[in-house]
Coordinates of C-alpha atoms (C1' of nucleotides) in Angstrom, one line a residue:
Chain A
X1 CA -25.1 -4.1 -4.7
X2 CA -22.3 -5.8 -2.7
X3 CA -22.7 -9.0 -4.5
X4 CA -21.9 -7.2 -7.8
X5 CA -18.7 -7.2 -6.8
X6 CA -18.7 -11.2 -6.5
X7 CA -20.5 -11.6 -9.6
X8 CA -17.8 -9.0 -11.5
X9 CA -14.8 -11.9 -9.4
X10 CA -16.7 -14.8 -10.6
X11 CA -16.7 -13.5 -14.2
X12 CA -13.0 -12.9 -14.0
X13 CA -12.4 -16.4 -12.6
X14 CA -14.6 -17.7 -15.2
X15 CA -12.8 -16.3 -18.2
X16 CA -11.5 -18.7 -20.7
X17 CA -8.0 -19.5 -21.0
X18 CA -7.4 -17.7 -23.9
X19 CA -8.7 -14.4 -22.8
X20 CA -7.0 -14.4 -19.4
X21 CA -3.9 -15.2 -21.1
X22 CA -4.2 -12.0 -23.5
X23 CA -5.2 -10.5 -20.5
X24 CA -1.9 -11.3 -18.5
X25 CA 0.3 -9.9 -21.7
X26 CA -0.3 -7.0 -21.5
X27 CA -0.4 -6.5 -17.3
X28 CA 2.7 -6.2 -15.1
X29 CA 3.3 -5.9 -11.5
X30 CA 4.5 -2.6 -9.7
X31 CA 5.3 -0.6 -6.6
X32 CA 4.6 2.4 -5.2
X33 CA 5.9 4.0 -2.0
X34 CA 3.4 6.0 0.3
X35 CA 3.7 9.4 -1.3
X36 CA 4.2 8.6 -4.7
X37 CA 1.8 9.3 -7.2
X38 CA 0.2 6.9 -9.4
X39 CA -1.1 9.7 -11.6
X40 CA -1.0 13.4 -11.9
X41 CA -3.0 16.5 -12.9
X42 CA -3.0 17.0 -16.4
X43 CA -1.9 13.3 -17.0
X44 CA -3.7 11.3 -19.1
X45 CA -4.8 8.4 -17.3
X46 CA -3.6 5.7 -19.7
X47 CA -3.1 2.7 -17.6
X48 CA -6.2 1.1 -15.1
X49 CA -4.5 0.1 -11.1
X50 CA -5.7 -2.8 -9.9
X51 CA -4.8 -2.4 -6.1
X52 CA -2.8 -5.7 -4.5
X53 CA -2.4 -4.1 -1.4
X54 CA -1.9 -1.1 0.0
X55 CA -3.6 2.0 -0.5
X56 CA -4.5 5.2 -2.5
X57 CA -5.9 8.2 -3.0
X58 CA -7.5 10.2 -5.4
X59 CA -7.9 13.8 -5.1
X60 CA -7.8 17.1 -6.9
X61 CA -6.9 20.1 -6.3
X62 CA -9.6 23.3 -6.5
X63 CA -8.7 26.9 -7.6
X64 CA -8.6 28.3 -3.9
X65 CA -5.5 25.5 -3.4
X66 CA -7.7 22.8 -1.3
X67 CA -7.3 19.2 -2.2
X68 CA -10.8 17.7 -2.3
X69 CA -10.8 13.6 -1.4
X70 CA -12.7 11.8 -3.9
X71 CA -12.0 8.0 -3.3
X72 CA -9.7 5.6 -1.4
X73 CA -8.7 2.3 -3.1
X74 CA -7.8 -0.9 -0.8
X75 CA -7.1 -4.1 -1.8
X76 CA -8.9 -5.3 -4.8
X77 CA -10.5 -1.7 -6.1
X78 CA -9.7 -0.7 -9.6
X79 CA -8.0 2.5 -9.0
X80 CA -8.5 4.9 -12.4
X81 CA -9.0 8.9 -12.8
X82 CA -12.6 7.7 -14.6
X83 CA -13.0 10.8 -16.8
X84 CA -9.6 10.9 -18.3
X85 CA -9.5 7.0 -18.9
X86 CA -12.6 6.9 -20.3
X87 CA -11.9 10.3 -22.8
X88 CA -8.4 9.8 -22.8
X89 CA -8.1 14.0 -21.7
X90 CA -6.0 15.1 -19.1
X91 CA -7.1 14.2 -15.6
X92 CA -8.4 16.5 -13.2
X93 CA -7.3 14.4 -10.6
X94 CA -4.0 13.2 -9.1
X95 CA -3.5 9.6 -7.7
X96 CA -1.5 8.7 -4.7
X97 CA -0.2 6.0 -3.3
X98 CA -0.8 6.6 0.6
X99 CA 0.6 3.4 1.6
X100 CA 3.3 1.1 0.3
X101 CA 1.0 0.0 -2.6
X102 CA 1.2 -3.2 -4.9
X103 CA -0.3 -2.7 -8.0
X104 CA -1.3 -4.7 -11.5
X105 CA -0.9 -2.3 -14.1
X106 CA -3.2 -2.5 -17.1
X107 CA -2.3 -0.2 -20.3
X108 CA -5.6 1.2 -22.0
X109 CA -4.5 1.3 -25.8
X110 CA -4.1 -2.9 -25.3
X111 CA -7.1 -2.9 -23.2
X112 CA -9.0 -1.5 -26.2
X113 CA -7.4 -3.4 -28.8
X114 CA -7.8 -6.5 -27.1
X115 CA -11.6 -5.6 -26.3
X116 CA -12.1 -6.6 -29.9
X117 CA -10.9 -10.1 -30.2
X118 CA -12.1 -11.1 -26.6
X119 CA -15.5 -9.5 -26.2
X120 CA -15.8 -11.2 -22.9
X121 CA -13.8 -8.2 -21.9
X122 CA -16.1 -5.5 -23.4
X123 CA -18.9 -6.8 -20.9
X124 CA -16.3 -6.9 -17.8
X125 CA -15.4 -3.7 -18.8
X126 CA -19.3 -2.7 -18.7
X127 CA -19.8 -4.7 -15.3
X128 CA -17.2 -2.7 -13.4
X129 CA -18.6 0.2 -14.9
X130 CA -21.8 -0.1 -13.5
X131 CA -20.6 -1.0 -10.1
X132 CA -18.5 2.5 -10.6
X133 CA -22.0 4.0 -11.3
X134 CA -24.0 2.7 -8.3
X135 CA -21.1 3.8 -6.1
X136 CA -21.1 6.7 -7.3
X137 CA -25.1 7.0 -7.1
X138 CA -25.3 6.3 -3.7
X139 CA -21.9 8.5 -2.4
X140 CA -24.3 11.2 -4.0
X141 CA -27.5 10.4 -2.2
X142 CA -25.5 10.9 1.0
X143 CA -23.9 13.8 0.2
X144 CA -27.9 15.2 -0.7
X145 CA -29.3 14.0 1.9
X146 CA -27.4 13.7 5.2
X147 CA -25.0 16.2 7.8
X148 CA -22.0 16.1 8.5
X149 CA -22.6 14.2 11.5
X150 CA -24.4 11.4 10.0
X151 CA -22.2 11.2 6.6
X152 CA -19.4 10.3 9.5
X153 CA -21.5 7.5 11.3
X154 CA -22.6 6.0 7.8
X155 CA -18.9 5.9 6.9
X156 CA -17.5 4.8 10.4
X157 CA -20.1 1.9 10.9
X158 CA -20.1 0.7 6.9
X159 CA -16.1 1.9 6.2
X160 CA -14.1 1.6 9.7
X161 CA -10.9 0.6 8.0
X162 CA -11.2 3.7 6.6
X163 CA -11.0 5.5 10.2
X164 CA -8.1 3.0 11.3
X165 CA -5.8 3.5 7.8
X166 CA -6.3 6.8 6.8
X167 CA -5.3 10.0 8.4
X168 CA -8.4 12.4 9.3
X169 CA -7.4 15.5 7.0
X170 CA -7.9 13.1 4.1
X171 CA -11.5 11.5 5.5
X172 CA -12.4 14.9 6.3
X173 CA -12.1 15.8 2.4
X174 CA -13.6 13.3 1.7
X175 CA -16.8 13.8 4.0
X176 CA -16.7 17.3 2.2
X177 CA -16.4 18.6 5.7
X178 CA -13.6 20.6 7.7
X179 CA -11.1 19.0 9.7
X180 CA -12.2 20.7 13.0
X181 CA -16.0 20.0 12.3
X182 CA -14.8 16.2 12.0
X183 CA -12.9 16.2 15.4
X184 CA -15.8 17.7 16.9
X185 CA -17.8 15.2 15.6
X186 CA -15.9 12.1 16.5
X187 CA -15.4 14.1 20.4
X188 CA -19.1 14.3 21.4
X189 CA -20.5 10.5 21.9
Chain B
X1 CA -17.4 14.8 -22.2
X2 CA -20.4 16.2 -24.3
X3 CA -18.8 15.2 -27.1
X4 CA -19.1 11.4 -26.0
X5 CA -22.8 12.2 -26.4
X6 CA -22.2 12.9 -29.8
X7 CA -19.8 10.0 -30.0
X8 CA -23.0 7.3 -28.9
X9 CA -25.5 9.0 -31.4
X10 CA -22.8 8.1 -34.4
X11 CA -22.4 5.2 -33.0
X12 CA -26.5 4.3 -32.5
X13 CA -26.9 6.1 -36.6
X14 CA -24.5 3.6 -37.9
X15 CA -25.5 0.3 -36.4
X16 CA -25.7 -2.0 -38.8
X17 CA -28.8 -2.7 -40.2
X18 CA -29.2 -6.3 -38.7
X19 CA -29.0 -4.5 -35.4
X20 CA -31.3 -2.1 -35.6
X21 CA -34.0 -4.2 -36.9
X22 CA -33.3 -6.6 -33.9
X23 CA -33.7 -3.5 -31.7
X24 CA -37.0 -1.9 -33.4
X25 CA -38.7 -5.1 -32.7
X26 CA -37.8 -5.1 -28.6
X27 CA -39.2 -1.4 -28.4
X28 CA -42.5 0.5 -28.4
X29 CA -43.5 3.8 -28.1
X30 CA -45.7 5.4 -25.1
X31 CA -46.7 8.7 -24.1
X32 CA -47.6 9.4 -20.3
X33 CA -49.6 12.3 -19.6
X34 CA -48.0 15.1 -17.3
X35 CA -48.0 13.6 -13.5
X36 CA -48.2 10.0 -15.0
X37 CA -45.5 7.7 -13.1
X38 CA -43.1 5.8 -15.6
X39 CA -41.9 3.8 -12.7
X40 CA -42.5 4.0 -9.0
X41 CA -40.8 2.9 -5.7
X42 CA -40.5 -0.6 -4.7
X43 CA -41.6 -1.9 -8.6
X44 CA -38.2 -3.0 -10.4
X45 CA -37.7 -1.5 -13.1
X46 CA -38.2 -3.4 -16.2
X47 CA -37.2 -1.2 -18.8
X48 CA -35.5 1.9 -20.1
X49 CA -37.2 4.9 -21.3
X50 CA -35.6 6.7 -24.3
X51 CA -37.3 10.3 -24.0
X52 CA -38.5 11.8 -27.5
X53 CA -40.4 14.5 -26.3
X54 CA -41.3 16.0 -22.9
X55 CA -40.1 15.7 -19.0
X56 CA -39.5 13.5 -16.6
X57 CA -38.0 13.5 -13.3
X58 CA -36.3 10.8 -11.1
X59 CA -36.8 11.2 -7.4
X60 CA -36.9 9.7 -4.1
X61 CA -38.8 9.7 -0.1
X62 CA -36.8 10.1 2.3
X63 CA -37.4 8.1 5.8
X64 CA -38.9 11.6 6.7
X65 CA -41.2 11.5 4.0
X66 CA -38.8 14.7 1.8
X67 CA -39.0 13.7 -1.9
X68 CA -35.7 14.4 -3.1
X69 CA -35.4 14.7 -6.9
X70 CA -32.0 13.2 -8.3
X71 CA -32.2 13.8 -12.2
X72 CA -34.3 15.5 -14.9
X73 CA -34.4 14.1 -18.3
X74 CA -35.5 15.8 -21.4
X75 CA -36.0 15.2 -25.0
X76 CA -32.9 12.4 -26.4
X77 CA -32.2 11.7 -22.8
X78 CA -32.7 8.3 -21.4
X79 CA -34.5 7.5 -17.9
X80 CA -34.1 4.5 -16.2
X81 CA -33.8 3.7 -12.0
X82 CA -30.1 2.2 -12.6
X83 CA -29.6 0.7 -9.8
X84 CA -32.8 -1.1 -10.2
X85 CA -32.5 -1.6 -13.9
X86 CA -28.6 -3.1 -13.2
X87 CA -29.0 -5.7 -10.6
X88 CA -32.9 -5.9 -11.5
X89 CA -34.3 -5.3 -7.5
X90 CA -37.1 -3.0 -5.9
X91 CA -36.1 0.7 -7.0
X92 CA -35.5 3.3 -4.8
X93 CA -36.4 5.4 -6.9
X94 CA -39.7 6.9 -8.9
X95 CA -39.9 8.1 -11.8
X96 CA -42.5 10.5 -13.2
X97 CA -43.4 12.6 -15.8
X98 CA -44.1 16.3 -15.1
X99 CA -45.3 17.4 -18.8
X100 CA -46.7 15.0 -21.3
X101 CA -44.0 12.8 -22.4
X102 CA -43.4 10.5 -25.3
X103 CA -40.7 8.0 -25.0
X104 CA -39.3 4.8 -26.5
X105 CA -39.5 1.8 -24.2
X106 CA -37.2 -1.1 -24.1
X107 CA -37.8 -4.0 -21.8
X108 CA -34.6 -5.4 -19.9
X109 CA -34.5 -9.2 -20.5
X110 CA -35.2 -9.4 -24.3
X111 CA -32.7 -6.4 -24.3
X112 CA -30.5 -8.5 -22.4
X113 CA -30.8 -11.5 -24.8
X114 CA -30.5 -9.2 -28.1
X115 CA -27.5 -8.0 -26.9
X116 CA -25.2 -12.0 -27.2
X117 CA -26.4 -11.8 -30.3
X118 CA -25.5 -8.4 -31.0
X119 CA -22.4 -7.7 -29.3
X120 CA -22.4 -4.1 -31.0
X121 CA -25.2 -3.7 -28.0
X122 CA -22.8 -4.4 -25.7
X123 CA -20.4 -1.7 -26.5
X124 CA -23.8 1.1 -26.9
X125 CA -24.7 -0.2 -23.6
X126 CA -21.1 0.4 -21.8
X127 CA -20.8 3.7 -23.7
X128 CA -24.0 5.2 -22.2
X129 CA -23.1 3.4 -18.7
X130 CA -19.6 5.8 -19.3
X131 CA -21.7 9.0 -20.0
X132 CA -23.9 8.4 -16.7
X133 CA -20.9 7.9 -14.7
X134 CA -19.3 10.5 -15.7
X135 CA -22.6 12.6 -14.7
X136 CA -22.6 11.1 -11.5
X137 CA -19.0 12.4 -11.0
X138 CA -19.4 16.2 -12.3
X139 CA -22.7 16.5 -9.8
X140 CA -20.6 14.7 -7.2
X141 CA -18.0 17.1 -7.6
X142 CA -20.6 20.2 -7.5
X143 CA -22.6 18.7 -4.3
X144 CA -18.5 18.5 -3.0
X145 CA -17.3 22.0 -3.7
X146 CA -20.7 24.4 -4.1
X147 CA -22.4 26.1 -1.6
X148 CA -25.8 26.6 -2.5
X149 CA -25.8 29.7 -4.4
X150 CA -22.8 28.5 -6.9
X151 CA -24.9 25.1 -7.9
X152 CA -27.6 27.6 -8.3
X153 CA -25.8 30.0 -11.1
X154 CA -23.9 26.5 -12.6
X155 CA -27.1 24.9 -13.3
X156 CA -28.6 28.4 -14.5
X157 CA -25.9 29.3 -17.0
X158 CA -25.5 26.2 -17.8
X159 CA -28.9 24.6 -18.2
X160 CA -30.8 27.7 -18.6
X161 CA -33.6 25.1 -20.0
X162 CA -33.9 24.0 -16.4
X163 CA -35.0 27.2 -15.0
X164 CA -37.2 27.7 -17.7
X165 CA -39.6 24.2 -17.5
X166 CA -39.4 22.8 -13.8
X167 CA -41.0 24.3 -11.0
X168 CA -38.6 25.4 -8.3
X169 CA -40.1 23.4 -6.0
X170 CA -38.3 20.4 -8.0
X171 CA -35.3 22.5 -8.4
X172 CA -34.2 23.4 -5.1
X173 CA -35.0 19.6 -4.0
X174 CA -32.2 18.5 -7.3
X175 CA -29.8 21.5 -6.0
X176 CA -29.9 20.2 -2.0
X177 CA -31.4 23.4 -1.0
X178 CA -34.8 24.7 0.5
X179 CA -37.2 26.2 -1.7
X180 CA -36.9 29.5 0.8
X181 CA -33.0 29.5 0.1
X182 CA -33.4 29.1 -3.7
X183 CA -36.0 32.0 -3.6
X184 CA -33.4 34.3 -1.9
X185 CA -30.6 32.9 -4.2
X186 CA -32.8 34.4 -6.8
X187 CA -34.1 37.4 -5.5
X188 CA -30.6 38.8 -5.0
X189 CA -28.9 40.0 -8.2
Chain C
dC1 C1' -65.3 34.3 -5.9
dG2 C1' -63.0 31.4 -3.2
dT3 C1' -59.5 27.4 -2.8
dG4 C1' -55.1 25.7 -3.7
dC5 C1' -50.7 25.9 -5.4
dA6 C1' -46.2 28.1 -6.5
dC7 C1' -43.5 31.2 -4.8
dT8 C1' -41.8 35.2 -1.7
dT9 C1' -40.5 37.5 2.5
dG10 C1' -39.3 37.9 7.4
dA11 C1' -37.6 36.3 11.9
dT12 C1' -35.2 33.0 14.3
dT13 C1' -32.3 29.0 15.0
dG14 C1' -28.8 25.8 14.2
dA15 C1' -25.0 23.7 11.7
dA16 C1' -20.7 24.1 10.1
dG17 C1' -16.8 27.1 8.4
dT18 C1' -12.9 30.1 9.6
dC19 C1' -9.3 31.9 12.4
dA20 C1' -6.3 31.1 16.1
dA21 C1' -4.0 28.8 19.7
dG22 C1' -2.3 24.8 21.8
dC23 C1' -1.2 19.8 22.6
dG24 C1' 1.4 15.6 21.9
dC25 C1' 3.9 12.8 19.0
dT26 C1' 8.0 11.7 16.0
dG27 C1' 12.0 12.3 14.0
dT28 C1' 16.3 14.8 13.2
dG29 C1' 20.4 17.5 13.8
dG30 C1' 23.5 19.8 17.0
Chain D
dC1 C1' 20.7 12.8 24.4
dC2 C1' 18.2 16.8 24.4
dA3 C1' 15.8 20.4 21.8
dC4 C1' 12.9 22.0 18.7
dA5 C1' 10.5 21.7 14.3
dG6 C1' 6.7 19.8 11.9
dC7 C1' 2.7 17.3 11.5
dG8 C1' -1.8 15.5 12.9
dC9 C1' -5.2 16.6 15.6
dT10 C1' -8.0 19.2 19.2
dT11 C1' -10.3 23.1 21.4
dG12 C1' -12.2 27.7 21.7
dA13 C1' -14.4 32.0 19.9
dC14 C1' -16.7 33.9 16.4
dT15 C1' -19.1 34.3 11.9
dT16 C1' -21.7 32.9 8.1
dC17 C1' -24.7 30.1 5.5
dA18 C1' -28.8 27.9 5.1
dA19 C1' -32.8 25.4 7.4
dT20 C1' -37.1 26.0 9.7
dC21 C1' -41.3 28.2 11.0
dA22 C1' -44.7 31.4 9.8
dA23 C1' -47.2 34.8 7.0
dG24 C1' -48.4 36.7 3.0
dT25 C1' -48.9 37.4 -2.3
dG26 C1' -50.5 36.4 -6.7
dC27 C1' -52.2 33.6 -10.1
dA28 C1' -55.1 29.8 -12.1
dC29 C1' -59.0 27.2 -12.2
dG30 C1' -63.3 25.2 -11.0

DNA sequence: CGTGCACTTGATTGAAGTCAAGCGCTGTGG
DNA sequence: CCACAGCGCTTGACTTCAATCAAGTGCACG
């Protein structure tokens, strides 16, 4: 499933001229301090963040006030609040840079628009989909299927940049465990 | 997000007609008697199977031999292993029918082919890739947040359906929870 | 009239959450 | 330059939720 991801690259790199062109009209560059947010709650997520470097977060917050982690984006994820770019509704979720983060900035409306002349970009647009899909499939299977203990391993031994950037409130969330359950975890062994 | 489904049926009902004859000729349609497997572990899976009537469920063995059911489809939904069906490799996953089923089979590669010619197919094809993700996320979220007996009343308010046709031995296995919990969940209240 | 399957009920165990206190940085203001 | 405030994390005590193991019920079907 890995090697999606180089097939999605090689289709990019592969594009012709005049859709990469289009393509770089309607993208610009931008900055985001640790801390800032990308996106918020309620936002409608009308731009796509491809990450440069850096990193972010995306979370929301449920009714009892605790921030649930849903994904971290490093360098060279696509970094979008899915529902709310896809429906163009306000987004659940917030974004947040929690790194210095570089960032290529895609607008959706001139995405779409531009779908239509280049339909190269309609099947790029499936592609990354799909890899959004499998990811998604198989974060689920773990959450089904394994503990605490071994959702940790899987992430430390697959994911240990995650464990080296990312502070252990936020991989705690994102393990769907508790922050004290996680250091007991990572103290035994 | 129920809408989109909506949104893909217009969009399937006013194809134009060069499309859909292209597509009637790729598909057939099959019925599989109750306990029948549409696909099973290890085969790839070389189609999609629209559902017309009947059930089917999607499930797979763990190392410890657990069958662990990831998604029911019902009448107008469609059934495929995606990974498998994406990148074309062994599935993970079976897939079996647990009443008698009709459905509407489409093979992959002529699919595949139809759809250069038909880029219409593409778009249909990125649509429903949309609608699963955005599945993937809400039972995501619900395997994130829920304890056992609030997936329980979700799925039962919400697909009461559910409840009614599947055994609750393939119910507590979709839900993450032991058919001894999901009794108790039930007997109480 | 059994045999098997779907489900229930009970007893016990174990995993993980919550509450609470404490430790060790880092950074800031007096 | 020290003091202490705040944050990230750890550790301990206790509770709760859900899994497992083990019987038992009721129905369906050959």
């Amino acid at each position: 499933m890995n090697s999606y991801l180089t097939k999605i690259n090689n289709f990019i790199e592969n594009l012709d001229a005049g859709t990469q062109i289009a393509l770089d009209k309607i993208t610009e560059r931008k900055r985001f301090a640790k801390g800032e947010f990308l996106l918020r709650q309620d936002e409608i997520c009308r731009q796509s963040f491809f990450i440069e470097s850096g990193i972010v977060r995306k979370f929301y917050v449920t009714e009892a006030g605790k921030e649930i982690t849903t994904e971290f984006c490093f360098a060279d994820d696509l970094a979008v609040s899915f529902q709310s770019y896809t429906l163009q509704t306000p987004s659940l979720e917030f974004i947040q840079a929690i790194e210095n983060t570089q960032v290529i900035v895609t607008d959706y409306e001139p995405f779409q628009t531009l779908k239509t002349n280049f339909p190269k970009l309609i099947e790029l647009d499936l592609m990354m989909t799909e890899y959004y899909a499998m990811w998604l499939e198989e974060r689920l299977q773990r959450f089904h299927t394994l503990d605490a203990t071994r959702r940790y391993q899987k992430l430390a031994t697959e994911q240990p940049h995650f464990i080296r950037h990312i502070q252990l409130t936020h991989i705690a969330s994102y393990l769907g465990i508790s922050l004290e359950t996680l250091s007991r975890i990572r103290a035994k062994k």
